[in-house]
Amino acid sequence: MPAAILNLICDQGAVFDLLLEITEDDNSIRDLTGCTAHMQVRTAPGGTLIADLTIANGSITIDGPAGTIHLHQTSTQTNGYSISGLTQGWVRTEDTRRYGPIAYYDLEITDTNGDITRWLQGEFLISPQVTV
């Protein structure tokens, strides 16, 4: 199954929080008990790393029976997001459209057998901070 595409917008210098509910093809909740997750944001696929979210560094938490993944970055972490060298463009999300510097991300889930599945991917617009 190919990864779902979900474009994201992050306000630089502000808390980034996203709660994802992972479902099966029949829309039932996927039990994530024993799974791990990893998300990276990069300037381009294979490009410079901007953010690295893992369970080990506290940026990802998983509620296995509920099938949810919580992505979290503090305002200090997002303040460190470099927008240098990012291409400017329009990003459309489910409820808005915004112009700004675009990075790319994907979210991978590793199941209890060690199999890795890319669940989400897309553009990651970083809205530059003005107030410092």
PDB file of C-alpha atoms in Angstrom:
ATOM      1  CA  MET A   1       0.000   0.000   0.000  1.00  0.00           C
ATOM      2  CA  PRO A   2       1.514   3.366  -0.954  1.00  0.00           C
ATOM      3  CA  ALA A   3       1.922   6.029   1.704  1.00  0.00           C
ATOM      4  CA  ALA A   4      -0.904   8.502   2.187  1.00  0.00           C
ATOM      5  CA  ILE A   5      -0.087  12.085   1.286  1.00  0.00           C
ATOM      6  CA  LEU A   6      -0.719  14.745   3.908  1.00  0.00           C
ATOM      7  CA  ASN A   7       0.876  18.166   3.526  1.00  0.00           C
ATOM      8  CA  LEU A   8       1.741  19.845   6.828  1.00  0.00           C
ATOM      9  CA  ILE A   9       2.345  23.431   7.966  1.00  0.00           C
ATOM     10  CA  CYS A  10       4.600  24.211  10.916  1.00  0.00           C
ATOM     11  CA  ASP A  11       4.941  27.665  12.460  1.00  0.00           C
ATOM     12  CA  GLN A  12       8.643  28.219  13.149  1.00  0.00           C
ATOM     13  CA  GLY A  13       9.207  29.112  16.817  1.00  0.00           C
ATOM     14  CA  ALA A  14       5.864  27.661  17.950  1.00  0.00           C
ATOM     15  CA  VAL A  15       4.830  24.268  19.310  1.00  0.00           C
ATOM     16  CA  PHE A  16       4.092  21.675  16.615  1.00  0.00           C
ATOM     17  CA  ASP A  17       1.546  19.051  17.696  1.00  0.00           C
ATOM     18  CA  LEU A  18      -0.181  16.528  15.492  1.00  0.00           C
ATOM     19  CA  LEU A  19      -2.240  13.522  16.592  1.00  0.00           C
ATOM     20  CA  LEU A  20      -2.671  10.864  13.917  1.00  0.00           C
ATOM     21  CA  GLU A  21      -5.095   7.960  14.012  1.00  0.00           C
ATOM     22  CA  ILE A  22      -3.772   5.007  11.999  1.00  0.00           C
ATOM     23  CA  THR A  23      -6.441   2.869  10.358  1.00  0.00           C
ATOM     24  CA  GLU A  24      -6.593  -0.244   8.221  1.00  0.00           C
ATOM     25  CA  ASP A  25      -8.037  -0.325   4.695  1.00  0.00           C
ATOM     26  CA  ASP A  26     -11.491  -1.055   6.176  1.00  0.00           C
ATOM     27  CA  ASN A  27     -11.186   2.063   8.441  1.00  0.00           C
ATOM     28  CA  SER A  28     -10.812  -0.019  11.611  1.00  0.00           C
ATOM     29  CA  ILE A  29      -8.222   1.187  14.126  1.00  0.00           C
ATOM     30  CA  ARG A  30      -4.815  -0.387  13.610  1.00  0.00           C
ATOM     31  CA  ASP A  31      -3.359  -1.754  16.851  1.00  0.00           C
ATOM     32  CA  LEU A  32       0.135  -0.256  17.106  1.00  0.00           C
ATOM     33  CA  THR A  33       1.127  -2.127  20.269  1.00  0.00           C
ATOM     34  CA  GLY A  34       4.860  -2.846  20.093  1.00  0.00           C
ATOM     35  CA  CYS A  35       5.383  -0.642  17.029  1.00  0.00           C
ATOM     36  CA  THR A  36       7.872   2.185  16.714  1.00  0.00           C
ATOM     37  CA  ALA A  37       7.775   5.236  14.467  1.00  0.00           C
ATOM     38  CA  HIS A  38      10.270   7.591  12.866  1.00  0.00           C
ATOM     39  CA  MET A  39       9.713  10.845  10.987  1.00  0.00           C
ATOM     40  CA  GLN A  40      12.271  13.043   9.281  1.00  0.00           C
ATOM     41  CA  VAL A  41      11.891  16.470   7.699  1.00  0.00           C
ATOM     42  CA  ARG A  42      14.469  17.283   5.016  1.00  0.00           C
ATOM     43  CA  THR A  43      15.214  20.002   2.490  1.00  0.00           C
ATOM     44  CA  ALA A  44      14.507  17.437  -0.248  1.00  0.00           C
ATOM     45  CA  PRO A  45      14.344  13.640  -0.377  1.00  0.00           C
ATOM     46  CA  GLY A  46      17.874  12.645   0.685  1.00  0.00           C
ATOM     47  CA  GLY A  47      18.677  16.307   1.441  1.00  0.00           C
ATOM     48  CA  THR A  48      19.785  18.102   4.585  1.00  0.00           C
ATOM     49  CA  LEU A  49      18.035  17.018   7.793  1.00  0.00           C
ATOM     50  CA  ILE A  50      15.831  19.688   9.404  1.00  0.00           C
ATOM     51  CA  ALA A  51      14.042  17.625  12.074  1.00  0.00           C
ATOM     52  CA  ASP A  52      14.307  14.053  13.343  1.00  0.00           C
ATOM     53  CA  LEU A  53      11.315  12.798  15.335  1.00  0.00           C
ATOM     54  CA  THR A  54      11.582   9.507  17.216  1.00  0.00           C
ATOM     55  CA  ILE A  55      10.206   7.772  20.267  1.00  0.00           C
ATOM     56  CA  ALA A  56      13.709   7.787  21.790  1.00  0.00           C
ATOM     57  CA  ASN A  57      14.023  11.588  21.628  1.00  0.00           C
ATOM     58  CA  GLY A  58      10.463  12.142  22.909  1.00  0.00           C
ATOM     59  CA  SER A  59       9.120  13.671  19.706  1.00  0.00           C
ATOM     60  CA  ILE A  60       6.818  10.706  19.015  1.00  0.00           C
ATOM     61  CA  THR A  61       4.506   8.829  21.352  1.00  0.00           C
ATOM     62  CA  ILE A  62       2.361   5.881  20.360  1.00  0.00           C
ATOM     63  CA  ASP A  63      -0.834   4.662  22.026  1.00  0.00           C
ATOM     64  CA  GLY A  64      -0.870   1.131  20.639  1.00  0.00           C
ATOM     65  CA  PRO A  65      -4.439  -0.005  21.397  1.00  0.00           C
ATOM     66  CA  ALA A  66      -5.878   3.368  20.319  1.00  0.00           C
ATOM     67  CA  GLY A  67      -3.884   3.285  17.075  1.00  0.00           C
ATOM     68  CA  THR A  68      -2.614   6.824  17.537  1.00  0.00           C
ATOM     69  CA  ILE A  69       0.719   8.494  16.935  1.00  0.00           C
ATOM     70  CA  HIS A  70       1.403  11.869  18.532  1.00  0.00           C
ATOM     71  CA  LEU A  71       4.069  14.035  16.867  1.00  0.00           C
ATOM     72  CA  HIS A  72       5.443  16.842  19.038  1.00  0.00           C
ATOM     73  CA  GLN A  73       8.125  19.485  18.681  1.00  0.00           C
ATOM     74  CA  THR A  74       8.688  22.243  21.233  1.00  0.00           C
ATOM     75  CA  SER A  75       8.853  25.903  20.276  1.00  0.00           C
ATOM     76  CA  THR A  76      12.617  25.767  20.890  1.00  0.00           C
ATOM     77  CA  GLN A  77      12.941  22.858  18.465  1.00  0.00           C
ATOM     78  CA  THR A  78      10.888  24.485  15.699  1.00  0.00           C
ATOM     79  CA  ASN A  79      12.763  27.757  16.253  1.00  0.00           C
ATOM     80  CA  GLY A  80      15.855  25.824  15.172  1.00  0.00           C
ATOM     81  CA  TYR A  81      14.311  24.750  11.864  1.00  0.00           C
ATOM     82  CA  SER A  82      16.481  26.228   9.123  1.00  0.00           C
ATOM     83  CA  ILE A  83      14.632  27.566   6.098  1.00  0.00           C
ATOM     84  CA  SER A  84      17.857  28.452   4.292  1.00  0.00           C
ATOM     85  CA  GLY A  85      17.907  26.996   0.811  1.00  0.00           C
ATOM     86  CA  LEU A  86      14.287  25.818   0.830  1.00  0.00           C
ATOM     87  CA  THR A  87      12.254  26.385  -2.318  1.00  0.00           C
ATOM     88  CA  GLN A  88       9.350  28.806  -1.933  1.00  0.00           C
ATOM     89  CA  GLY A  89       5.951  27.580  -3.089  1.00  0.00           C
ATOM     90  CA  TRP A  90       2.290  27.015  -2.350  1.00  0.00           C
ATOM     91  CA  VAL A  91       1.232  24.176  -0.069  1.00  0.00           C
ATOM     92  CA  ARG A  92      -2.371  23.032   0.197  1.00  0.00           C
ATOM     93  CA  THR A  93      -3.536  21.211   3.313  1.00  0.00           C
ATOM     94  CA  GLU A  94      -6.997  19.895   4.128  1.00  0.00           C
ATOM     95  CA  ASP A  95      -8.230  23.314   5.215  1.00  0.00           C
ATOM     96  CA  THR A  96      -5.850  26.004   3.948  1.00  0.00           C
ATOM     97  CA  ARG A  97      -3.368  27.053   1.309  1.00  0.00           C
ATOM     98  CA  ARG A  98      -0.170  28.891   2.215  1.00  0.00           C
ATOM     99  CA  TYR A  99       2.953  30.189   0.456  1.00  0.00           C
ATOM    100  CA  GLY A 100       6.386  29.744   2.007  1.00  0.00           C
ATOM    101  CA  PRO A 101       9.537  27.648   2.267  1.00  0.00           C
ATOM    102  CA  ILE A 102       8.849  23.984   1.535  1.00  0.00           C
ATOM    103  CA  ALA A 103      10.611  20.974   3.028  1.00  0.00           C
ATOM    104  CA  TYR A 104       9.587  17.305   2.720  1.00  0.00           C
ATOM    105  CA  TYR A 105       8.833  14.596   5.274  1.00  0.00           C
ATOM    106  CA  ASP A 106       7.795  11.014   5.665  1.00  0.00           C
ATOM    107  CA  LEU A 107       6.602   8.956   8.618  1.00  0.00           C
ATOM    108  CA  GLU A 108       7.556   5.309   8.872  1.00  0.00           C
ATOM    109  CA  ILE A 109       6.151   2.707  11.250  1.00  0.00           C
ATOM    110  CA  THR A 110       8.125  -0.393  12.209  1.00  0.00           C
ATOM    111  CA  ASP A 111       5.932  -3.295  13.329  1.00  0.00           C
ATOM    112  CA  THR A 112       6.796  -6.032  15.818  1.00  0.00           C
ATOM    113  CA  ASN A 113       8.261  -8.192  12.997  1.00  0.00           C
ATOM    114  CA  GLY A 114      10.682  -5.405  12.044  1.00  0.00           C
ATOM    115  CA  ASP A 115       8.809  -4.609   8.839  1.00  0.00           C
ATOM    116  CA  ILE A 116       8.885  -0.911   7.928  1.00  0.00           C
ATOM    117  CA  THR A 117       5.915   0.776   6.272  1.00  0.00           C
ATOM    118  CA  ARG A 118       5.864   4.364   5.119  1.00  0.00           C
ATOM    119  CA  TRP A 119       2.425   5.583   6.286  1.00  0.00           C
ATOM    120  CA  LEU A 120       2.564   9.282   5.472  1.00  0.00           C
ATOM    121  CA  GLN A 121       4.561  11.616   3.306  1.00  0.00           C
ATOM    122  CA  GLY A 122       4.241  15.070   1.873  1.00  0.00           C
ATOM    123  CA  GLU A 123       5.337  18.645   1.803  1.00  0.00           C
ATOM    124  CA  PHE A 124       6.222  20.354   5.074  1.00  0.00           C
ATOM    125  CA  LEU A 125       5.848  24.119   4.876  1.00  0.00           C
ATOM    126  CA  ILE A 126       7.748  26.043   7.543  1.00  0.00           C
ATOM    127  CA  SER A 127       6.039  29.372   8.168  1.00  0.00           C
ATOM    128  CA  PRO A 128       8.887  31.739   9.127  1.00  0.00           C
ATOM    129  CA  GLN A 129       8.790  33.313  12.556  1.00  0.00           C
ATOM    130  CA  VAL A 130       8.568  37.124  12.669  1.00  0.00           C
ATOM    131  CA  THR A 131       8.369  37.804  16.418  1.00  0.00           C
ATOM    132  CA  VAL A 132      11.559  36.721  18.188  1.00  0.00           C
TER     133      VAL A 132
END
